[in-house]
PDB file of C-alpha atoms in Angstrom:
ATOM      1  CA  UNK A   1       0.000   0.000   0.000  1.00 41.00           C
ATOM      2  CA  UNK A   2       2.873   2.215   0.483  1.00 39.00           C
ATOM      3  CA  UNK A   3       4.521   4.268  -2.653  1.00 39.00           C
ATOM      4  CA  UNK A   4       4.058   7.417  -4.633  1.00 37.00           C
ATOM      5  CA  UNK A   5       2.635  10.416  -2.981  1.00 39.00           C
ATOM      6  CA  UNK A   6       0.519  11.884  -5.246  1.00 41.00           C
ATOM      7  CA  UNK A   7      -0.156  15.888  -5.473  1.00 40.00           C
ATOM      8  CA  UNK A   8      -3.496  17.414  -6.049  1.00 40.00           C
ATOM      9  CA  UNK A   9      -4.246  19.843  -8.872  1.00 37.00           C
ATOM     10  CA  UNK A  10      -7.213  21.108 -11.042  1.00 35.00           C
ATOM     11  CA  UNK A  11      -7.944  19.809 -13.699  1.00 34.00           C
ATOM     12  CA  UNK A  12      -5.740  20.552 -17.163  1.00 34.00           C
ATOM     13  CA  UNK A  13      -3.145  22.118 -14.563  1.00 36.00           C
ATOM     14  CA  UNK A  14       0.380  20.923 -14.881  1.00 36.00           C
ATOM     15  CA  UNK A  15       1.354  18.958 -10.913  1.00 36.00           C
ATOM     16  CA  UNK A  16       4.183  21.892 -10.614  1.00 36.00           C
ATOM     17  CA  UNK A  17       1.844  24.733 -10.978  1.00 35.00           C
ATOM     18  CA  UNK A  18       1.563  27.856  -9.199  1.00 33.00           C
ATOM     19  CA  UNK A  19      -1.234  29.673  -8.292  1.00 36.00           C
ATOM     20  CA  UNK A  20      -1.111  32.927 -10.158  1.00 31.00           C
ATOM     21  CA  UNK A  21      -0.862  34.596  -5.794  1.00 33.00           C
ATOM     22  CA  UNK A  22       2.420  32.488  -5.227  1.00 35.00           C
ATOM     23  CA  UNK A  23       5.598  34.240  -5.106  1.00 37.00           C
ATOM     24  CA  UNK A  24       8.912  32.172  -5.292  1.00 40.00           C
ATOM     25  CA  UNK A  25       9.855  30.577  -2.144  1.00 45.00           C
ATOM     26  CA  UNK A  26      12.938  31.334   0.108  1.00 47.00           C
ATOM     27  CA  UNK A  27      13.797  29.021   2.391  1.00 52.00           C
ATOM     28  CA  UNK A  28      13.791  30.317   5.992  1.00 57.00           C
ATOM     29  CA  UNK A  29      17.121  28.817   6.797  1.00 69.00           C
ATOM     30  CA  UNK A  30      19.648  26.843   4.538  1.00 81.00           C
ATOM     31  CA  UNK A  31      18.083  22.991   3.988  1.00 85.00           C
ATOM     32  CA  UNK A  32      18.460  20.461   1.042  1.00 87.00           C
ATOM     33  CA  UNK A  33      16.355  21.072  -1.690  1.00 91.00           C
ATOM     34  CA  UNK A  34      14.544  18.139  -1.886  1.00 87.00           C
ATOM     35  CA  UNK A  35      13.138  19.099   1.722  1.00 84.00           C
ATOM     36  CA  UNK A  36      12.382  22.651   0.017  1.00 87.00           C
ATOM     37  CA  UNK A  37      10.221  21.710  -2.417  1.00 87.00           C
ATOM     38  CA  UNK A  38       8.561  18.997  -0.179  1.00 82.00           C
ATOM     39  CA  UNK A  39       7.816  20.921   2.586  1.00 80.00           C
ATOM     40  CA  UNK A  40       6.305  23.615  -0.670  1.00 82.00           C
ATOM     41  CA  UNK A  41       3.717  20.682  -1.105  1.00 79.00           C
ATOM     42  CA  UNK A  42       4.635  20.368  -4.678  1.00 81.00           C
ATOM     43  CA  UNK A  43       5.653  16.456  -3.824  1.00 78.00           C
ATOM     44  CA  UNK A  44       6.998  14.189  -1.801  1.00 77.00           C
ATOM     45  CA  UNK A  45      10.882  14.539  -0.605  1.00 80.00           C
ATOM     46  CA  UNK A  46      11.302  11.082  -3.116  1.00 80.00           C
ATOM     47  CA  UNK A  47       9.651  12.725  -6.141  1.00 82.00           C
ATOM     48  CA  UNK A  48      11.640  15.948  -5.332  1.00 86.00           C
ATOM     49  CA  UNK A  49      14.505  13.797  -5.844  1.00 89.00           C
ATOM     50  CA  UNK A  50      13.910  11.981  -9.103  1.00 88.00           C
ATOM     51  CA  UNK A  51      12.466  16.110 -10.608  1.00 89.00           C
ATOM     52  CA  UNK A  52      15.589  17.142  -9.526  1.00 93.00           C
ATOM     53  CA  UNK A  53      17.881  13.905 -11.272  1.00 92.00           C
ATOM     54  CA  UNK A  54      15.411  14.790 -14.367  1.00 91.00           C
ATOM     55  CA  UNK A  55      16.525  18.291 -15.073  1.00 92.00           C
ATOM     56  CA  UNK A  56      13.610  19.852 -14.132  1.00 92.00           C
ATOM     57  CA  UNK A  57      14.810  21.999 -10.675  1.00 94.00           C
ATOM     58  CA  UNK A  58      17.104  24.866 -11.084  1.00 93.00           C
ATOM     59  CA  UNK A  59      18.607  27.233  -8.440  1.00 94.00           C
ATOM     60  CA  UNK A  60      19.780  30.719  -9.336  1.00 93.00           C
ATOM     61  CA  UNK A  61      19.008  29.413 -12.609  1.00 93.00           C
ATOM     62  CA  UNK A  62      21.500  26.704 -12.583  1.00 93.00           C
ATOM     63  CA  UNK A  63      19.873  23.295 -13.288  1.00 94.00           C
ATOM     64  CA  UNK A  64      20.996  21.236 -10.292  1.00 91.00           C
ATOM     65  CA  UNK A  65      21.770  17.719 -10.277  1.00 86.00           C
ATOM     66  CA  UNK A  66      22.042  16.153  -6.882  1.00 88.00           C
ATOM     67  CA  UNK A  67      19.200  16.519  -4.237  1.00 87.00           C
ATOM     68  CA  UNK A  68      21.569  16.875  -1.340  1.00 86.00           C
ATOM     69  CA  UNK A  69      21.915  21.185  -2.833  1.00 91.00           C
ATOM     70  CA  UNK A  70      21.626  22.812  -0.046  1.00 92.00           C
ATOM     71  CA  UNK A  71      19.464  26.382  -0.665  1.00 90.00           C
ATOM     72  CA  UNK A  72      19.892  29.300   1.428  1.00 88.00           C
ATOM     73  CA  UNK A  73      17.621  31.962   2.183  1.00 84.00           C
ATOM     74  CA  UNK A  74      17.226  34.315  -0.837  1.00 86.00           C
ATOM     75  CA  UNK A  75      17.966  31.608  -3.084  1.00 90.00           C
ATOM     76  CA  UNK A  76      15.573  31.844  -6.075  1.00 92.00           C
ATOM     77  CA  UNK A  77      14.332  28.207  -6.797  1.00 93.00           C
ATOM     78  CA  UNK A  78      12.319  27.303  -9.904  1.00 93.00           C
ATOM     79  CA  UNK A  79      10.265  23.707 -11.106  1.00 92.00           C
ATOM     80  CA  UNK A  80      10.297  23.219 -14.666  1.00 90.00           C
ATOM     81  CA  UNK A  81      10.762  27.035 -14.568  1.00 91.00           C
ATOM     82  CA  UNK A  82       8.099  28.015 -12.325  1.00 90.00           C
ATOM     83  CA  UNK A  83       8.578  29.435  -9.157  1.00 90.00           C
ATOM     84  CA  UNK A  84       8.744  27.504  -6.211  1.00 88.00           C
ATOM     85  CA  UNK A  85       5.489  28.425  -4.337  1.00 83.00           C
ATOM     86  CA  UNK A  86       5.644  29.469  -1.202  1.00 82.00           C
ATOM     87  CA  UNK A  87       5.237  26.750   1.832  1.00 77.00           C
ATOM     88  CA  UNK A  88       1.720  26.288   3.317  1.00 80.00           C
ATOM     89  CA  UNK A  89       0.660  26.333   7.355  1.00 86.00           C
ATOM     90  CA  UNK A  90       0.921  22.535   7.860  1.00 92.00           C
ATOM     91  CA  UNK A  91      -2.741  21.175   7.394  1.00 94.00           C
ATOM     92  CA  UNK A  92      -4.319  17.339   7.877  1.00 96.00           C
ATOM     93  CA  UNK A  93      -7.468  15.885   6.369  1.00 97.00           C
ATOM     94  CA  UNK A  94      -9.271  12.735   6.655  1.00 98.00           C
ATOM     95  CA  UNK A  95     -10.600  11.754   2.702  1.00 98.00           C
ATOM     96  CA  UNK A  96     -12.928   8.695   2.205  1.00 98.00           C
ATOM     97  CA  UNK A  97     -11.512   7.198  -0.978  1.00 98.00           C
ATOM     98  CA  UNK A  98     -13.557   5.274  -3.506  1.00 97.00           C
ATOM     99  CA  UNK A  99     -13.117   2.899  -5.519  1.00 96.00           C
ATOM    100  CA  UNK A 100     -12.022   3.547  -9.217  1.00 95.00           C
ATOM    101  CA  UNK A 101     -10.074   6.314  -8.322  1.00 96.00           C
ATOM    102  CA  UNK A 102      -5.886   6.357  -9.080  1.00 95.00           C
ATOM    103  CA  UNK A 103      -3.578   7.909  -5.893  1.00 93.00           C
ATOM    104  CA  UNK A 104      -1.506  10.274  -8.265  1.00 84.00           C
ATOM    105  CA  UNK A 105      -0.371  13.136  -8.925  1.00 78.00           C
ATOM    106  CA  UNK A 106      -1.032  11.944 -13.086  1.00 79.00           C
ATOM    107  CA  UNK A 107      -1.954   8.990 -14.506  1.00 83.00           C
ATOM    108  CA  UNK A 108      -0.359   7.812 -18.195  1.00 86.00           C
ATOM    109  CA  UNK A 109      -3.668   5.205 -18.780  1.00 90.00           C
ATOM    110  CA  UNK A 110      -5.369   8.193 -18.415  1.00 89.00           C
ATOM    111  CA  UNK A 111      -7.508   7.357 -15.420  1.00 93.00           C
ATOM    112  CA  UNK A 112      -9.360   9.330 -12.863  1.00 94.00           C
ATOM    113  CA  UNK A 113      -7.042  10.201  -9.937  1.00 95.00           C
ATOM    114  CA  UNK A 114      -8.141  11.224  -6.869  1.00 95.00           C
ATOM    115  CA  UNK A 115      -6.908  14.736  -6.962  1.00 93.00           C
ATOM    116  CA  UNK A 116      -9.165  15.505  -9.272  1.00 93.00           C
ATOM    117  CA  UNK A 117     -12.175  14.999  -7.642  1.00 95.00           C
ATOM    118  CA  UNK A 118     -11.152  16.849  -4.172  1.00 95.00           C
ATOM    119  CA  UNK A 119     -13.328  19.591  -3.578  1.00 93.00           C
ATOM    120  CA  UNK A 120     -12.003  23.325  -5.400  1.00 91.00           C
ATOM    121  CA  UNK A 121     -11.438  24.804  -2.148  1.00 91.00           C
ATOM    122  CA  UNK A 122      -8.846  22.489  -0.707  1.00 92.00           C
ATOM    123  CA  UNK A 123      -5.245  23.796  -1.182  1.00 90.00           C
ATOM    124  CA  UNK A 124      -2.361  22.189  -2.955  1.00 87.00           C
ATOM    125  CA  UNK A 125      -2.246  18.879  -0.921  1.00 91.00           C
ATOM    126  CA  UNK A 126      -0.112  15.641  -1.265  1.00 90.00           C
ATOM    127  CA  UNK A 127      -1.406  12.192  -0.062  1.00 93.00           C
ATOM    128  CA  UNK A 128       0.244  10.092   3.490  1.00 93.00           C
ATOM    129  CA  UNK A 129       1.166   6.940   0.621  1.00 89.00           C
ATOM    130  CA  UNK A 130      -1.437   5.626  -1.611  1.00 90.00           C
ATOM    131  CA  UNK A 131      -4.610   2.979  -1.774  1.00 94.00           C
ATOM    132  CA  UNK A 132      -4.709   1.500  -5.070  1.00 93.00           C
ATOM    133  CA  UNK A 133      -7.303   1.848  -7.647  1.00 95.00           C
ATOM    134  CA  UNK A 134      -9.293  -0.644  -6.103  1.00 95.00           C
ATOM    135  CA  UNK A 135      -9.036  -0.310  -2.318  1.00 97.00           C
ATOM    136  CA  UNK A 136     -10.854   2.529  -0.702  1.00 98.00           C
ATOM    137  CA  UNK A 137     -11.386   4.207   2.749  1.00 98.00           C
ATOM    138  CA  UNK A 138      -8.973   6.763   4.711  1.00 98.00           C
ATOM    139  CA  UNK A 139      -6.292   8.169   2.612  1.00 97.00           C
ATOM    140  CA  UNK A 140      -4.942  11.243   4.330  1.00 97.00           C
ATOM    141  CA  UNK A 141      -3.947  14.255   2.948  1.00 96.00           C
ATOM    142  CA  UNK A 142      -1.620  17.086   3.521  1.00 94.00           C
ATOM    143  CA  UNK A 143      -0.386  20.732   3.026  1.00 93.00           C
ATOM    144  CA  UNK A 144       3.328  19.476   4.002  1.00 90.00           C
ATOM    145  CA  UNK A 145       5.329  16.264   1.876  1.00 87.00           C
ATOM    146  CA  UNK A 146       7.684  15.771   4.625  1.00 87.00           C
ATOM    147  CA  UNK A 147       4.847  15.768   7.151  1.00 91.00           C
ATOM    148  CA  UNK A 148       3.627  12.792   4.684  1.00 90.00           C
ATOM    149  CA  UNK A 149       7.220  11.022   4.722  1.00 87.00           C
ATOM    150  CA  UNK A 150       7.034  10.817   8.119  1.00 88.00           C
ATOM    151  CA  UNK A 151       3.607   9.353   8.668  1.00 91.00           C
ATOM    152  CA  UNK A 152       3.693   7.164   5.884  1.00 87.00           C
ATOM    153  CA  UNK A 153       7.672   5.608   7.019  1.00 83.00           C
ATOM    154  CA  UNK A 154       7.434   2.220   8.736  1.00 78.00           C
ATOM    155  CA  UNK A 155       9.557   3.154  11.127  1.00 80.00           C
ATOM    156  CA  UNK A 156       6.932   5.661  12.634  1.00 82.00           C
ATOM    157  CA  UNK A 157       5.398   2.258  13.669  1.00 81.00           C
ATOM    158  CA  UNK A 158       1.654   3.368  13.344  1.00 91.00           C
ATOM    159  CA  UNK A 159      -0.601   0.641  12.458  1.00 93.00           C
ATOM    160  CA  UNK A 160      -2.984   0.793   9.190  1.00 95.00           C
ATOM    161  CA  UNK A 161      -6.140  -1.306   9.902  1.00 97.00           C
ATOM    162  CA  UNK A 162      -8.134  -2.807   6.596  1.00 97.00           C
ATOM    163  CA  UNK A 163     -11.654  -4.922   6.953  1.00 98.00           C
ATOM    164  CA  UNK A 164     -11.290  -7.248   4.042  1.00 98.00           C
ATOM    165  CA  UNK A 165     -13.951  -9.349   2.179  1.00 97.00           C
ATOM    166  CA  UNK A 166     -12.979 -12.434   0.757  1.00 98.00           C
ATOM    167  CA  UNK A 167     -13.699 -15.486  -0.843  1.00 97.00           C
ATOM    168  CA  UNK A 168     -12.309 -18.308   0.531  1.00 96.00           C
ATOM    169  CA  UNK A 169     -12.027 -19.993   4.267  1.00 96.00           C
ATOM    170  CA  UNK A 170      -9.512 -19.634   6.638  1.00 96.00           C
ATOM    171  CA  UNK A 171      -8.662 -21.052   9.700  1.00 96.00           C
ATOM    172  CA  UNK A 172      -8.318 -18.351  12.629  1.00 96.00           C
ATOM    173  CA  UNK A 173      -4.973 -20.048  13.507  1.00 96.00           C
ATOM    174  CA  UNK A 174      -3.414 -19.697  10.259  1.00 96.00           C
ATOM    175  CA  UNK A 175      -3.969 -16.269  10.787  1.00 97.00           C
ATOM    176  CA  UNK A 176      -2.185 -16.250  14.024  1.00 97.00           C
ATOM    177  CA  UNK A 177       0.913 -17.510  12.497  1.00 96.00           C
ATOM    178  CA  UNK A 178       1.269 -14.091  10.344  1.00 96.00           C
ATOM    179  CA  UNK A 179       1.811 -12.619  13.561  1.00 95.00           C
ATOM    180  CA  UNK A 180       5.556 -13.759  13.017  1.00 93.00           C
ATOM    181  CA  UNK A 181       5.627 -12.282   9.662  1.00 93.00           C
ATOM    182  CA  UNK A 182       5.620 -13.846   6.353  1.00 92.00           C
ATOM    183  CA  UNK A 183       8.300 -14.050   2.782  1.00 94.00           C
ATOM    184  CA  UNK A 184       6.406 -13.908  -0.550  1.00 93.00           C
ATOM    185  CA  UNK A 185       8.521 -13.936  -3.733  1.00 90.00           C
ATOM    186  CA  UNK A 186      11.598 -12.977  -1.685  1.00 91.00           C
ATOM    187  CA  UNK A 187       9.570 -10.023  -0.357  1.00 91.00           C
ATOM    188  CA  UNK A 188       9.572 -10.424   3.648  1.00 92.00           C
ATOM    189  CA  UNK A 189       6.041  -9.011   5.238  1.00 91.00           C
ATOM    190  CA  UNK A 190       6.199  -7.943   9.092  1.00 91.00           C
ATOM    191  CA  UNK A 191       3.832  -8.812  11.765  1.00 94.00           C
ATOM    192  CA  UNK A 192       0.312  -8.999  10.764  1.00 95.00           C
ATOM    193  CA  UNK A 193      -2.814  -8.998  13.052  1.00 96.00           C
ATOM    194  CA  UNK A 194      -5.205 -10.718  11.719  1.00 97.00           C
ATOM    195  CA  UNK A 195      -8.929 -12.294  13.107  1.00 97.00           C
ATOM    196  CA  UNK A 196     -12.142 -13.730  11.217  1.00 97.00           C
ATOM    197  CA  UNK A 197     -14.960 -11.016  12.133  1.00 97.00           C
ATOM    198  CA  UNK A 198     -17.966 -12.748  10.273  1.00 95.00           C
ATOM    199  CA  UNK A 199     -19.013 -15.390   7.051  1.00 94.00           C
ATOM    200  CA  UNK A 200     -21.080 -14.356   4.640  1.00 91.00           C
ATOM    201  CA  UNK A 201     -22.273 -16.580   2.486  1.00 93.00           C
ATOM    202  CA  UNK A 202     -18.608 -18.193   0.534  1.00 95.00           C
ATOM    203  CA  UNK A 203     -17.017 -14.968   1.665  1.00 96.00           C
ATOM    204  CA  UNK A 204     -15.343 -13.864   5.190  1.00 96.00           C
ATOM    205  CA  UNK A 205     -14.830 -10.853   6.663  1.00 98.00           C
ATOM    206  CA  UNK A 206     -11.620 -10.023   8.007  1.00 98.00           C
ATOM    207  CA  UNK A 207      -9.768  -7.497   9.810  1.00 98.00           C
ATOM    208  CA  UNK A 208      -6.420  -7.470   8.975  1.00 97.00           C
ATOM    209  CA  UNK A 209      -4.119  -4.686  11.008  1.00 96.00           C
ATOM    210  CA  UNK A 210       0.063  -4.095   9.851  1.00 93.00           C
ATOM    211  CA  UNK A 211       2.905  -1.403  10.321  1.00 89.00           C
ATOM    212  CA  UNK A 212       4.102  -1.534   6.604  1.00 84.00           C
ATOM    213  CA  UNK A 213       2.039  -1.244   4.054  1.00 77.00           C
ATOM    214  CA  UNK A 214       3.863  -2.421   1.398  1.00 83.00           C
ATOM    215  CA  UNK A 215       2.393  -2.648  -2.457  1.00 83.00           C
ATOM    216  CA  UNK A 216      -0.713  -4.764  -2.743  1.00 89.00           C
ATOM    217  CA  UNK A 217       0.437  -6.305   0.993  1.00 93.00           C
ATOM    218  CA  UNK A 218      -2.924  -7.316   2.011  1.00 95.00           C
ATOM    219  CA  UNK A 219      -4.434  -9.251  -1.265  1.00 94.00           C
ATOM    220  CA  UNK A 220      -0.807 -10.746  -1.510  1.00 94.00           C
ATOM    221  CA  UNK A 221      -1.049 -12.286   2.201  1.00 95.00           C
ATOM    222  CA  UNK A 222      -4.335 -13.182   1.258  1.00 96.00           C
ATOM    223  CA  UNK A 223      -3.645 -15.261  -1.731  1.00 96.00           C
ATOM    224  CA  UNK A 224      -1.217 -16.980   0.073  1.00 95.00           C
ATOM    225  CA  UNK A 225      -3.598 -18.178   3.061  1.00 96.00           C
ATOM    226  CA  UNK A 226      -5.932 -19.394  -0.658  1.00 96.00           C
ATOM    227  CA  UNK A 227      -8.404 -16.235  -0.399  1.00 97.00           C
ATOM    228  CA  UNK A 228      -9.358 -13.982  -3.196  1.00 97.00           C
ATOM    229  CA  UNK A 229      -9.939 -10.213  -1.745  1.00 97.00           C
ATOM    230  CA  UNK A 230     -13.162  -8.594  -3.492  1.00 96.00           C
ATOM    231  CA  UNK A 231     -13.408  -5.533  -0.798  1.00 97.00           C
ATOM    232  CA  UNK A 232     -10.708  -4.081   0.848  1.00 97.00           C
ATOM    233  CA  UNK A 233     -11.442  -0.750   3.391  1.00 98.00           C
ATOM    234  CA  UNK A 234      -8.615   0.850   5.133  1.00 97.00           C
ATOM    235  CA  UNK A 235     -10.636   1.969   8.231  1.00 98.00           C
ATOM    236  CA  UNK A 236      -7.686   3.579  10.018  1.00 97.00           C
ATOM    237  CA  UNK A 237      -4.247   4.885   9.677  1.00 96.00           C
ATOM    238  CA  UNK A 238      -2.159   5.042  13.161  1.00 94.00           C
ATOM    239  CA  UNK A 239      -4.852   7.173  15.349  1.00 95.00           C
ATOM    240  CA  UNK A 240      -6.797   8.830  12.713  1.00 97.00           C
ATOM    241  CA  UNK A 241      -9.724   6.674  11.702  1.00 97.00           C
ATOM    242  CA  UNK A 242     -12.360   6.971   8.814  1.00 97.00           C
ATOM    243  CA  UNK A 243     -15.113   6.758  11.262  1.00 95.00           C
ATOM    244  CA  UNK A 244     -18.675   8.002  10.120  1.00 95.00           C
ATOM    245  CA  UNK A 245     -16.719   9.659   7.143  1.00 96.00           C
ATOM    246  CA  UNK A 246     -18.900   9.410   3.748  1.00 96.00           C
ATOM    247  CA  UNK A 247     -17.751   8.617   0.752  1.00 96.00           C
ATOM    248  CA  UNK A 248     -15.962  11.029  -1.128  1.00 96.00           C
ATOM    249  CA  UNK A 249     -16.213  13.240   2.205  1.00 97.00           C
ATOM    250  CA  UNK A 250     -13.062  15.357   3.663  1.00 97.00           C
ATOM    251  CA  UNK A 251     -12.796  16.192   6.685  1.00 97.00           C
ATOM    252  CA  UNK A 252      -9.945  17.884   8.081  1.00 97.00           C
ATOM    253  CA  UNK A 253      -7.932  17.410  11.582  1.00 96.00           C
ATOM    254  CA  UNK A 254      -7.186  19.854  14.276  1.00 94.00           C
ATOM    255  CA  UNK A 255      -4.039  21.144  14.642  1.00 91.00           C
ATOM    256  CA  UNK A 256      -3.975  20.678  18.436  1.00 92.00           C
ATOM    257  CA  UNK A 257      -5.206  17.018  17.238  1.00 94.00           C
ATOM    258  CA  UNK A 258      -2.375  16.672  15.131  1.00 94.00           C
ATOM    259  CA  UNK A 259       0.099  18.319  17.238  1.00 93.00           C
ATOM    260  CA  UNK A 260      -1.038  15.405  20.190  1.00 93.00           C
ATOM    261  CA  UNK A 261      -0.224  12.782  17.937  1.00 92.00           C
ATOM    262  CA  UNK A 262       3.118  13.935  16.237  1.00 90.00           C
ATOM    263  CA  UNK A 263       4.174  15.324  20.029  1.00 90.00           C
ATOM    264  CA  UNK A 264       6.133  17.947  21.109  1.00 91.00           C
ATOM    265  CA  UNK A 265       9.397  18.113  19.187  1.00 89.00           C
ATOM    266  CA  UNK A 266       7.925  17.389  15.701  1.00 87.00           C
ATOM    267  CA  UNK A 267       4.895  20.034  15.969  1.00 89.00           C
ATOM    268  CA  UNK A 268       7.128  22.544  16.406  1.00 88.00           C
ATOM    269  CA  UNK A 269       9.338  21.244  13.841  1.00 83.00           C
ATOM    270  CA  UNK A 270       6.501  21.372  11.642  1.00 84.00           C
ATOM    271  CA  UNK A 271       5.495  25.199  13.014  1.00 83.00           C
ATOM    272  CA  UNK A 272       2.537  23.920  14.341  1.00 86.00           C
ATOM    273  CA  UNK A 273       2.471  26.004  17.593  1.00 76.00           C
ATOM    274  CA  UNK A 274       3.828  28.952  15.237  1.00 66.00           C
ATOM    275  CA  UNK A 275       0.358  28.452  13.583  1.00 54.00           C
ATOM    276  CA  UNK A 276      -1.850  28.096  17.142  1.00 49.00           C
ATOM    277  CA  UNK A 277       0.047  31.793  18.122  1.00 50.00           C
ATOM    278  CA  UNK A 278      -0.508  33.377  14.472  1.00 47.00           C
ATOM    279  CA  UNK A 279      -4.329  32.248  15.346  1.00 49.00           C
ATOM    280  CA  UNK A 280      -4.650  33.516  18.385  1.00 45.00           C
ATOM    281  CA  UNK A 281      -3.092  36.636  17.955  1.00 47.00           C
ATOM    282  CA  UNK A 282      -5.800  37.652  14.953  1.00 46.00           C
ATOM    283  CA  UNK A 283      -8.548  36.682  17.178  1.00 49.00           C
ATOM    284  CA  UNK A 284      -7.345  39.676  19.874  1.00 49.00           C
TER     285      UNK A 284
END
């Protein structure tokens, strides 16, 4: 499940774009460009890194070539020469994916991605990883890509929790035994929770909980224990759950919510008690 971050735009609008407002970022204090134009919510720190190998970044109008630049305040950066828009107050939302729908910033088969169908007034946002085109449920979405790098690492150990309907039987304790992990076509899967909720009919339902997310992780485990996965929900991503969300619905997260969770030292790495002060102090 993990993988490209994809960036939302309107429609016809190139991923890179600028709103016609934005004025060419300048990095508060000297960092690597690839965190520059993540934390600009243009992309991920990873995609950053490949636009940057591809030509398409330049700095003081030299074309760099290695993401580990480091940019200094009043450096003028540029995207496929566009200005680097200026970073956004870090943001959080909740989105109830559907089916159908691709996680990317563009899709070459020409498919319907899900940043196309956010509503107009949401600002430039990237997604926490993906869902693919057929799994739906909470995909969250940010102002900040290396807020999303963070949540969406492994090593940030939150747990993504899927109900799964399948095909197929299973026996609860062959499901216990993924609790020591699992290797599939020399790809080794960590612990995985798993427990039979309910049978309907020739199909199971299944709650299935793991720290990964790896591509297709949860139909691969399942073909492997002989089931064939014909619904698959992700109802929650570390504490942020999809809840009564409807389909299609966003719905986004406090700031003193998301400050909790991330704690201290990373919410004010991310200048979210910068952004509780700047609120306050309009409100007087």
């Amino acid at each position: 499940m993990g993988g490209k971050v994809g960036v939302r735009r309107k429609q016809g609008q190139a991923p890179h774009a600028v709103n016609a407002k934005a004025q060419a970022a300048k990095p508060a204090e000297s960092t690597r460009i690839a965190k520059a134009i993540a934390h600009a919510g243009l992309c991920s720190r990873r995609d950053a890194e490949a636009w940057i190998a591809a030509g398409r970044v330049t700095v003081n109008g030299k074309v760099l070539a290695s993401p580990a630049f480091v940019v200094a305040p009043g450096d003028k950066i540029t995207v496929d020469n566009k200005p680097l828009p200026e970073a956004q107050a870090v943001r959080l939302w909740r989105y109830y994916k559907r089916r159908g729908l691709v996680t990317s910033h563009r899709d070459p088969q020409g498919r319907k991605t899900v940043f196309e169908v956010l509503p107009p007034d949401l600002p430039r946002v990237v997604s926490v990883g993906r869902l693919d085109i057929n799994t739906e449920g909470l995909l969250l979405l940010t102002t900040d890509g290396e807020l999303a790098r963070h949540l969406e690492l492994p090593s940030t150990g939150w747990l993504r929790r899927y109900r799964v309907r399948a095909h197929g039987r299973v026996t609860q304790e062959a499901l216990d035994r993924l609790r020591e992990g699992i290797t599939l076509d020399g790809v080794h899967y960590g612990p995985v929770e798993a427990r039979i909720d309910r049978e309907q009919g020739s199909n199971l339902w299944l709650t299935i909980s793991l720290r990964e997310g790896k591509n297709r992780e949860v139909k691969r485990i399942a073909e492997h224990l002989g089931l064939t996965v014909n619904r698959l929900i992700r109802v929650s991503f570390g504490p942020f759950a999809l809840g009564e969300l409807a389909e299609g619905a966003v719905e986004e997260v406090k700031r003193r919510v998301l400050a909790d969770q991330l704690g201290a030292k990373l919410a004010e790495e991310f200048g979210l008690f910068e952004a509780a002060k700047a609120r306050r102090g309009r409100r007087r």
